[in-house]
Amino acid sequence: MAAPMPVCIPGRKLCKESDTHLPGTGTYTRNGFIYSSLVGTIRETTDESNVKTISVIGKENNSIIPYIDAIVVARVTNVNPRFCKCEILSVGKHHLQDAFRGMIRKEDVRALDRDRIEMHKCFRPGDIIIARVMSLGDAQSYLLTTAENELGVVSALSESGK
Amino acid sequence: MRETPLSNCEREFILNNIAQQRRLDGRNAYDYRDLRIAFGVSLGCCHVELGKTRVLAQVSCEVGDPKQTRPHNGVLFVNVELSPMACPAYEQGKQSEEGIELSRLMERCLKESRCLDMESLCIVSGEKAWHVRVDIHVLNHEGNILDCSSIAAISALAHFRRPDVSVHGEEITIHTLEERNPVPLSLHHMPLLVSFTFFSQGKYMLVDPSLKEEKVMEGKMVVGMNKHRELCTLQVTGQMLLLKDQVLRCSSIAVTKVTKITELIHQALENDKQARLRGDKHGFAVLVSGDKVTSNRLPTTEVSVEKTEVSMEGQSSEEDSEDQSATNNGADISDKPDESTSKSSAVHILTKGVGMIGEGGPSTWLDLPQAIEKQQKVKKRKHRPAKAEEEEEQESSEEEEQVILK
Amino acid sequence: MGDAGLSEAEKTFILHSVQDDFREDGRGNEDFRHMELETSLISNTNGSARVRLANTDVLVGVKVQLTPVDPERPEVGRLEFFIDCSANATPAFEGRGGEELGSEISAMLTRAYAFPGAVDFHSLCVLPGQQCWLLYVDVLLLECGGNLFDAVSIAVKAALFNLKIPNVTMTKDEGGVELDLSDDPFDFKRLDVSGAPIIITVNKIGHYHVVDASEKEEECSLARLMLGVTEKGTITAMRKEGSGSLDPNSISDMMEVNTRFLCLPGI
Amino acid sequence: MAGMELLSDQGFRIDGRKPNELRRIRFKKGVFRQADGSAYLEQGNTKVLAAVYGPHEIRGSRSKALHDKLLINCQYSMATFSTQDRKRRPRGDRKAQEMTSHLKQTFDAVVLTELYPKVQLDIFVEVLQSDGGNYCASVNAATLALMDAGIPMKDYVIACSGSHLRDTPIVDMNNLEESSGGAEVVMAVLPRCEQIVFLEMNSRLHEDHLSGVMDHVMVGCKDIFNVLNQQVQDELCQKTQLDKLVTTG
Amino acid sequence: MFEPATEAKLADHCTLCVHRRGILTGQAGQYNHYVWDKSIPNVELSPLCSPNFRPGPPGEQAQVLSQNMDDLLKTSGCINFEDLCICPGKLSWVLHISLVCLDYDGNIMDACVLALVAALKNTCLPAVTVDEETGDIKTDPTTHTPLSVACCPVSTSFIVFDNNILLVDPTNEEEKLATGAVTVVAEGSNLVSIYKPGGTPLRDDQIEDCIDRALERSLEAARLIDDTLCSIDR
Amino acid sequence: MPLDTRRLTGPESSQSPYNFAPVNKLDLTQLDKRPDGRSIKKLRPLFLRTNVVSQARGSSYIEMNETKVICAVYGPREVLRREDFSLKGQLTCDFKFTTFSCRQRRQYQQDSQEKDLSVLVLEALEPAVCLHKYPKSQINIFITVLQHDGSALSAAITCASVALASAGIEMYDLVVASSAAICGSVTLIDPTAQEEDALLKATVKPDNNAGSVTVAFLPSLSQVSAISSDGELSFEILNKSMQECVANCQKLYPVLEHTLVKHQQELEAGRS
Amino acid sequence: MASFTVVKQEEFEAQQEKGSAHVLRCLTSGLSCLTRQDGSVSLSQGDTTSIAVVYGPAEVRINKEQIDKATVEVIFRPKVGLSRPEHRKQERIMRNTLEPAIEAHLHPRSSISIIIQETEDLGSNLACCINSACLALLDAAINMNYMVAAVSVAVKENEDMVLDPSKQVEKEAKSIITYVFDSVNYQIVTIASTGSFSRVQHMEALKLAREASKSVFQFYRESVAKKLLMSE
């Protein structure tokens, strides 16, 4: 980056909210103004229709917990005929300090002939998978899916564990 | 680990047998399994086998303050722990329902029956008294751990000797076992627990239930009694409805059982005493003696080894072997230490009270308490802004209002 | 506290009811609910009281005990508060469930009573530098229908008022001083509680300030201000509770509201 | 000898009762609004509160649920000020835990548990003031609370304690008699069919006296039963009459 | 009123060790074989210093560390417990030693030992006078007497990586991957303890090597402590 | 039988030597100069730094002369116990004095005072954190007081808010706290431990004021997120000293700002 | 048989008292002495006895589950009182000693738990416990990479070496070192020491212990062989 962008801290008033200035990540609006909610550098992006989005970039560029539609890396922990459980290791580029529990249901494993999926043929405990967060799920775990071409198991060991 | 439940047909089978006055191990309804009592080398250590059920009890004591409520008495503490040792169902640490019940029954049997003379445990009234502790370890759970532990506990108490004390005014001296012979605890009587199990609406009753019988029983009645036919505890557990005469029958049976067991205990104590006098082999080493099929014994063995000087040159040899290893697998010893040895001989004193050595340079923690107090320059830098802001605070506050972006 | 599980609709209803100063049980924002108070009902205690504030039911027992003085302050007696949230109030309190709430209340009470004038601490000292009375104030929460802190504090004050401290006779002998309590039930002294504070909680619901909130109302308020106030109108402890924040002015207003209830301490 | 002053030569007990005389019993059902059933009971100076919640779905781990019958969950606790010298904690100590499991056992035997599979019933007992016979008072209070909550039971379950002083059995002991170190027999029975649900004995009692004591305790239970039953019935009648009035307008 | 406090830092790792002196009153010390410990070290691995630790009572690691510290104090003879005695049988000092980990990045053992010794070395005991007949105790915080520390044991930890590579001063990451660990506590030319709790079996020469390095290091570290303490004017 | 089987336990009868030391009384009512030479209205110099705990997500260390507090922030972590599951994020706070931090030796277990303080800190911070951004996860704050020389609570609150900010947790505003001790007519800003317990021992006339106030303040939203007072105070005095505390919070705010900006710049430097 | 040991025992005690003794006290083992467990052993070294039992491979608590290997847990139960930090330390040593010896990866997401009960501590207790644990594992037929044998050596004030010291000797000794070796090429698995010593002493003790360990391994083999023989 060229010139050091101004650094701001939570609660700093950035500018008036208007149809030309929209709040981005790391900000919040309070009676008509955009405030920063992070320690970070201010960044404004202008799209073609000349609308500025004001956002604050903190120490991580992206969210630090799984969010809907995020691409996550996870390790399969156990598998049963209906679903498999896994622990989410990282969200996007951000590696999680401690894992979140996730779950892939049988019907979310792949897009095509879902009714002929056999879980234990798709996953084995220890497999590393890439998945997308479908929903926040229940109290226990996030709901994940691998029903896309670029999603699924990316690293696994053979039967003998070699 | 969960206990594997009894299959229905097995359950049926056992119940049917009981209905026909038969037990799996061929005993009669009111028979005990064979009982074996052994004492350890250390005093107050007793090991009881009731059939396959095994319990180890150890009595110990220490000097402590008496309870405010009973300043003239010692303290007796009974601790029963059902560890996974005994059976997989038990968990380490957390007391199960069963565990609580068991330890309470033991407490009531030993404490509330006042079998131990508490006054005699007092050293200086209101100040110092003996705390006697009975630890009961269930080693193997094959049913009826209750009776087994009560036997173990009481015989351990009878076997135990506490160090002798003498009080001269303020001075309290506790004599080691070498100085003076330890003194036995004074037991008024020997309460024992006998448990009766009931089956099919209390129609059938068995003494000394085995594990399987306990699994199918519907309720249990525990009778605590000493050989003077005094009831010390009475308790009905489980969901069943009893009638008075059933209770009375149990207590009358208990009488005979208790007298028999008490004799056995006395006999065992006597044997142990004789053995000790004769300087004979005693203790558990006998228990695990090589005469059993599954056991083995290696007699005391002489270990021949070269004398010191040999091991000296052994050292030198090892030294060179070391450099070899250092050479042949270079990765073997990381070179970190070498570096540290080479250059870290110099200790850097950063500030008063803060020194450093070795690799890595100063830690992020460099300006911590001691550091900062002394380290003026660092502090200055730190504090200037603070001070500055304090002086012209209005200015700073309006700067706060001002809008950065427009 | 406040786990009535209200729907949004209910919440707005309560909010409105507060707005037009006519709450669901027909009270105004600054009205207390009906309260019963009875004293000396547990014979095993030296002083006891029970307060029933609508559905909130509190039983307090005070026991006195002679203890060695605190080396830090050798010439005064001590108070100790313990709040037990009985499972009878709600199954959630079973086992250790109520401890958090309990410790919160006791902490507030301890604060409120932590000033010299609360009770005559010096009169609680039997033998300066050696023996003093330790007052165990044990609160038993039997049922909670909102506004616990106030109810508890009132019950505590009543129990202390009801407290009978047996007289102690000292006899000097050569080992030191012999203390013996008189076992005559009528040979006792009372404790002066005129200075004892009670807690008054003001809830901020919407933009309005509400006293003696019911459980439902408590759930609607994000922030509440609790004050320990004495008859003299002094404030002995203040604490903001709840996840919301307040602006300085509204705090003063709430304090205003509080001070309007100074009549209460003089029960 | 402790027995002496506990039982005077004229055959009167320390609190002036006759050997087989009960203490005064007062009780009130439905003292709480929030509980499904509740009762307050006094036996002499022993004061107990009982509350019943449920049957409701299992709290905590589902694994506790019993597939074929109701799970009864009890908690026995004593107010810290209830005893002569202050208790440090109201529950959780061994004695309380034991008492809890005894209560559970007692009510498991009498409540028709098979009617409510996979659900839970809470019975909470709080001793406000203890002057002997805590278990008995708790059981009796809980029975009333269960009735107040309308939980089906086989019968009343009534508990009473008894002992043996100077060759005379006594019933419904108070604190002094309990702490004197004499034997104590506690029984919980179904008074109509004389069946024993729970039996406990502490300290020492010679085997020969057992039968006598048990008889007297049984009688004691029946007396208590009559007292309770009488009032419950009366209240019921009054209530039904009220309802009649309401219905008929 | 300051407690002697020291911090040992190994790179990112920091342990704060403080002594709180306490007077043991009463006659507990009197019973010849029921004497209380006069130094009570406790290691606190609070959840603050690393995500591996949860709040609540100390976990296994903390307990083992505390025990190691205790053994060290007892066996190394670096403090003479007789010195702690004020008035035989009646009164004596008790050293409450709390080692609080502030930032856990591996090799806590070495850090603890370093901190422990350093803290011991700058412990000062206020003067105590006992009135004979009344038995009243008077302390004078203004006059201090430093605690005499006989020797200064230094621990050096190695981890075994991938069954044959030895690494000194492991970081948290390295410890996670380690297949074994060796800790040698040396004092001058003597070994106070060798502690290899299991892990992969090692050849004698490897152990020998550890001992060599430990002995070397002990000298340096001792110098570090002394120089540092000298730099504090007291 | 030691009760705590997980720690090495010493004799119960051990006492602090200071119990036997002569106590020097400090009378606050007529005091021209404070023991540490400050004027009545003066704050102690504040030293703050972030990133002190390498393992934590965010951490900070605060020092006001002899009051030293360290704080670390972990999470957002997932909520393990299904009971306290909520779609809104949760904040937990664990406040602890080290055993050696105070004049009297403290216990290892969290005592009631520490529990109380934990709750206070928590309630001071909650309004400032955008919890809705962290569904079904919790953020843990751990605070340890290394040395306590008065105003530990306000130090802790300030420290924690900085730690949160440095952890990159989204917040509406920072939280600054400051405290004051009132004795009779004098109001001591930012009291030391000595002054604080002089206050407790102070034998003031019944109608006289003696107490202390701590206020936590959100400077840019100008909201009070926590307020707590002890001791007997008249309504006016309390109100007045509250305003003073608020003013002091405003003074301290720039220090926090400076520290955090520096922190961020260091990060940037690290990145590029 | 009893008398035979008695004599030995006394001689032995005497020998240890008077000076350096390179004798291993007589070892006695009872395999599968208990019934409820998968493997159980009561071992006595002279008068020091301990009982060790093994469960597993069995189901594991979900929070301890490891997806690639079995969870090995060791519980040491002192005879008196609850377990304190000192016992935690011993537990830790034993677990770290036994864990690599067990082929845990053969039984993923299962638990192998070893419980050791101290029954009589009359010297070299730790060694006795470790040995009994190893035997118990053998008795439970758990796959192992190698066996382990523990031997303690005491260094007296007068520099004398005493192998497998008794309680009395331990009391007087300057330092006690416990070594554990593996059965493949007798390398050092564990060292635990109390009290200070010179490196020369360490090496001497090491040699001594290693020699002794060989006879312990021999004893293992015999015991198991005998058991198998009986079971046929």
mmCIF file of N, CA and C in Angstrom, chain G residues 47-105:
data_model
loop_
_atom_site.group_PDB
_atom_site.id
_atom_site.type_symbol
_atom_site.label_atom_id
_atom_site.label_comp_id
_atom_site.label_asym_id
_atom_site.label_seq_id
_atom_site.Cartn_x
_atom_site.Cartn_y
_atom_site.Cartn_z
ATOM 1 N N ASP G 47 8.417 -56.908 49.567
ATOM 2 C CA ASP G 47 7.163 -56.637 50.267
ATOM 3 C C ASP G 47 6.343 -55.566 49.579
ATOM 4 N N THR G 48 6.943 -54.874 48.645
ATOM 5 C CA THR G 48 6.194 -53.849 47.927
ATOM 6 C C THR G 48 5.268 -54.519 46.930
ATOM 7 N N THR G 49 3.969 -54.237 47.092
ATOM 8 C CA THR G 49 3.021 -54.861 46.163
ATOM 9 C C THR G 49 2.126 -53.793 45.550
ATOM 10 N N SER G 50 1.647 -54.093 44.358
ATOM 11 C CA SER G 50 0.668 -53.199 43.731
ATOM 12 C C SER G 50 -0.196 -54.028 42.802
ATOM 13 N N ILE G 51 -1.410 -53.546 42.585
ATOM 14 C CA ILE G 51 -2.334 -54.226 41.687
ATOM 15 C C ILE G 51 -2.619 -53.305 40.515
ATOM 16 N N ALA G 52 -2.506 -53.843 39.308
ATOM 17 C CA ALA G 52 -2.803 -53.047 38.125
ATOM 18 C C ALA G 52 -3.836 -53.768 37.295
ATOM 19 N N VAL G 53 -4.789 -52.985 36.777
ATOM 20 C CA VAL G 53 -5.795 -53.580 35.893
ATOM 21 C C VAL G 53 -5.877 -52.771 34.606
ATOM 22 N N VAL G 54 -6.356 -53.434 33.558
ATOM 23 C CA VAL G 54 -6.465 -52.795 32.251
ATOM 24 C C VAL G 54 -7.844 -53.056 31.674
ATOM 25 N N TYR G 55 -8.468 -51.995 31.168
ATOM 26 C CA TYR G 55 -9.692 -52.144 30.389
ATOM 27 C C TYR G 55 -9.396 -51.733 28.958
ATOM 28 N N GLY G 56 -9.876 -52.474 28.034
ATOM 29 C CA GLY G 56 -9.766 -51.957 26.685
ATOM 30 C C GLY G 56 -9.224 -52.963 25.701
ATOM 31 N N PRO G 57 -9.274 -52.664 24.453
ATOM 32 C CA PRO G 57 -9.871 -51.449 23.896
ATOM 33 C C PRO G 57 -11.381 -51.428 24.114
ATOM 34 N N ALA G 58 -11.876 -50.317 24.649
ATOM 35 C CA ALA G 58 -13.299 -50.214 24.949
ATOM 36 C C ALA G 58 -13.814 -48.865 24.471
ATOM 37 N N GLU G 59 -15.120 -48.647 24.610
ATOM 38 C CA GLU G 59 -15.694 -47.387 24.135
ATOM 39 C C GLU G 59 -15.103 -46.225 24.930
ATOM 40 N N VAL G 60 -15.001 -45.066 24.280
ATOM 41 C CA VAL G 60 -14.336 -43.919 24.884
ATOM 42 C C VAL G 60 -15.335 -42.788 25.083
ATOM 43 N N ARG G 61 -15.114 -42.015 26.118
ATOM 44 C CA ARG G 61 -15.977 -40.840 26.336
ATOM 45 C C ARG G 61 -15.773 -39.862 25.179
ATOM 46 N N ILE G 62 -16.884 -39.321 24.695
ATOM 47 C CA ILE G 62 -16.852 -38.559 23.445
ATOM 48 C C ILE G 62 -15.846 -37.410 23.511
ATOM 49 N N ASN G 63 -15.702 -36.813 24.698
ATOM 50 C CA ASN G 63 -14.809 -35.645 24.767
ATOM 51 C C ASN G 63 -13.335 -36.054 24.765
ATOM 52 N N LYS G 64 -13.075 -37.341 25.012
ATOM 53 C CA LYS G 64 -11.685 -37.798 24.999
ATOM 54 C C LYS G 64 -11.336 -38.501 23.696
ATOM 55 N N GLU G 65 -12.331 -38.648 22.819
ATOM 56 C CA GLU G 65 -12.142 -39.458 21.623
ATOM 57 C C GLU G 65 -11.037 -38.900 20.724
ATOM 58 N N GLN G 66 -10.196 -39.783 20.222
ATOM 59 C CA GLN G 66 -9.194 -39.406 19.233
ATOM 60 C C GLN G 66 -9.478 -40.215 17.979
ATOM 61 N N ILE G 67 -9.553 -39.533 16.835
ATOM 62 C CA ILE G 67 -10.051 -40.251 15.658
ATOM 63 C C ILE G 67 -8.977 -41.136 15.045
ATOM 64 N N ASP G 68 -7.731 -40.935 15.398
ATOM 65 C CA ASP G 68 -6.693 -41.741 14.737
ATOM 66 C C ASP G 68 -6.091 -42.801 15.649
ATOM 67 N N LYS G 69 -6.310 -42.666 16.978
ATOM 68 C CA LYS G 69 -5.728 -43.706 17.833
ATOM 69 C C LYS G 69 -6.505 -43.825 19.145
ATOM 70 N N ALA G 70 -6.176 -44.861 19.874
ATOM 71 C CA ALA G 70 -6.866 -45.101 21.135
ATOM 72 C C ALA G 70 -6.391 -44.097 22.186
ATOM 73 N N THR G 71 -7.289 -43.744 23.079
ATOM 74 C CA THR G 71 -6.942 -42.844 24.169
ATOM 75 C C THR G 71 -6.442 -43.677 25.346
ATOM 76 N N VAL G 72 -5.205 -43.454 25.714
ATOM 77 C CA VAL G 72 -4.640 -44.205 26.841
ATOM 78 C C VAL G 72 -4.737 -43.350 28.084
ATOM 79 N N GLU G 73 -5.436 -43.848 29.096
ATOM 80 C CA GLU G 73 -5.461 -43.087 30.350
ATOM 81 C C GLU G 73 -4.989 -43.972 31.492
ATOM 82 N N VAL G 74 -4.218 -43.349 32.378
ATOM 83 C CA VAL G 74 -3.662 -44.065 33.518
ATOM 84 C C VAL G 74 -4.176 -43.411 34.789
ATOM 85 N N ILE G 75 -4.690 -44.221 35.678
ATOM 86 C CA ILE G 75 -5.136 -43.708 36.971
ATOM 87 C C ILE G 75 -4.331 -44.396 38.064
ATOM 88 N N PHE G 76 -3.672 -43.586 38.873
ATOM 89 C CA PHE G 76 -2.922 -44.150 39.994
ATOM 90 C C PHE G 76 -3.704 -43.871 41.264
ATOM 91 N N ARG G 77 -3.924 -44.906 42.059
ATOM 92 C CA ARG G 77 -4.726 -44.718 43.266
ATOM 93 C C ARG G 77 -3.866 -44.961 44.494
ATOM 94 N N PRO G 78 -3.589 -43.893 45.243
ATOM 95 C CA PRO G 78 -2.820 -44.056 46.467
ATOM 96 C C PRO G 78 -3.643 -44.827 47.491
ATOM 97 N N LYS G 79 -2.945 -45.456 48.430
ATOM 98 C CA LYS G 79 -3.662 -46.293 49.401
ATOM 99 C C LYS G 79 -4.366 -45.422 50.429
ATOM 100 N N VAL G 80 -3.733 -44.302 50.788
ATOM 101 C CA VAL G 80 -4.300 -43.445 51.828
ATOM 102 C C VAL G 80 -4.702 -42.108 51.228
ATOM 103 N N GLY G 81 -5.936 -41.713 51.479
ATOM 104 C CA GLY G 81 -6.367 -40.378 51.089
ATOM 105 C C GLY G 81 -6.608 -40.253 49.600
ATOM 106 N N LEU G 82 -6.938 -39.037 49.202
ATOM 107 C CA LEU G 82 -7.213 -38.766 47.800
ATOM 108 C C LEU G 82 -5.900 -38.476 47.094
ATOM 109 N N SER G 83 -5.931 -38.550 45.763
ATOM 110 C CA SER G 83 -4.681 -38.375 45.030
ATOM 111 C C SER G 83 -4.325 -36.888 44.972
ATOM 112 N N ARG G 84 -3.072 -36.592 45.233
ATOM 113 C CA ARG G 84 -2.574 -35.226 45.331
ATOM 114 C C ARG G 84 -1.575 -34.990 44.203
ATOM 115 N N PRO G 85 -1.060 -33.764 44.080
ATOM 116 C CA PRO G 85 -0.134 -33.484 42.990
ATOM 117 C C PRO G 85 0.983 -34.503 42.841
ATOM 118 N N GLU G 86 1.515 -34.980 43.963
ATOM 119 C CA GLU G 86 2.609 -35.962 43.839
ATOM 120 C C GLU G 86 2.151 -37.180 43.040
ATOM 121 N N HIS G 87 0.896 -37.585 43.282
ATOM 122 C CA HIS G 87 0.405 -38.751 42.545
ATOM 123 C C HIS G 87 0.140 -38.394 41.091
ATOM 124 N N ARG G 88 -0.322 -37.142 40.867
ATOM 125 C CA ARG G 88 -0.499 -36.692 39.484
ATOM 126 C C ARG G 88 0.822 -36.864 38.733
ATOM 127 N N LYS G 89 1.906 -36.463 39.396
ATOM 128 C CA LYS G 89 3.212 -36.552 38.750
ATOM 129 C C LYS G 89 3.494 -38.007 38.376
ATOM 130 N N GLN G 90 3.290 -38.896 39.337
ATOM 131 C CA GLN G 90 3.539 -40.318 39.053
ATOM 132 C C GLN G 90 2.659 -40.781 37.908
ATOM 133 N N GLU G 91 1.372 -40.393 37.976
ATOM 134 C CA GLU G 91 0.434 -40.759 36.911
ATOM 135 C C GLU G 91 1.002 -40.337 35.565
ATOM 136 N N ARG G 92 1.398 -39.066 35.505
ATOM 137 C CA ARG G 92 1.944 -38.515 34.252
ATOM 138 C C ARG G 92 3.120 -39.365 33.785
ATOM 139 N N ILE G 93 4.044 -39.660 34.693
ATOM 140 C CA ILE G 93 5.225 -40.452 34.306
ATOM 141 C C ILE G 93 4.774 -41.787 33.732
ATOM 142 N N MET G 94 3.873 -42.456 34.458
ATOM 143 C CA MET G 94 3.450 -43.783 34.006
ATOM 144 C C MET G 94 2.779 -43.697 32.643
ATOM 145 N N ARG G 95 1.886 -42.696 32.491
ATOM 146 C CA ARG G 95 1.173 -42.632 31.218
ATOM 147 C C ARG G 95 2.162 -42.423 30.081
ATOM 148 N N ASN G 96 3.042 -41.444 30.246
ATOM 149 C CA ASN G 96 3.995 -41.168 29.163
ATOM 150 C C ASN G 96 4.926 -42.344 28.918
ATOM 151 N N THR G 97 5.149 -43.152 29.951
ATOM 152 C CA THR G 97 5.997 -44.326 29.768
ATOM 153 C C THR G 97 5.269 -45.397 28.970
ATOM 154 N N LEU G 98 3.992 -45.601 29.314
ATOM 155 C CA LEU G 98 3.266 -46.732 28.718
ATOM 156 C C LEU G 98 2.683 -46.386 27.352
ATOM 157 N N GLU G 99 2.276 -45.101 27.187
ATOM 158 C CA GLU G 99 1.558 -44.743 25.959
ATOM 159 C C GLU G 99 2.347 -45.121 24.702
ATOM 160 N N PRO G 100 3.610 -44.709 24.581
ATOM 161 C CA PRO G 100 4.333 -45.084 23.355
ATOM 162 C C PRO G 100 4.575 -46.577 23.237
ATOM 163 N N ALA G 101 4.527 -47.288 24.366
ATOM 164 C CA ALA G 101 4.735 -48.731 24.313
ATOM 165 C C ALA G 101 3.529 -49.437 23.688
ATOM 166 N N ILE G 102 2.362 -48.808 23.815
ATOM 167 C CA ILE G 102 1.136 -49.425 23.306
ATOM 168 C C ILE G 102 0.949 -49.051 21.841
ATOM 169 N N GLU G 103 0.506 -49.982 21.053
ATOM 170 C CA GLU G 103 0.206 -49.684 19.649
ATOM 171 C C GLU G 103 -1.198 -49.107 19.549
ATOM 172 N N ALA G 104 -1.293 -47.814 19.918
ATOM 173 C CA ALA G 104 -2.620 -47.200 20.070
ATOM 174 C C ALA G 104 -3.330 -47.051 18.727
ATOM 175 N N HIS G 105 -2.564 -46.883 17.653
ATOM 176 C CA HIS G 105 -3.231 -46.569 16.383
ATOM 177 C C HIS G 105 -4.012 -47.762 15.838
#
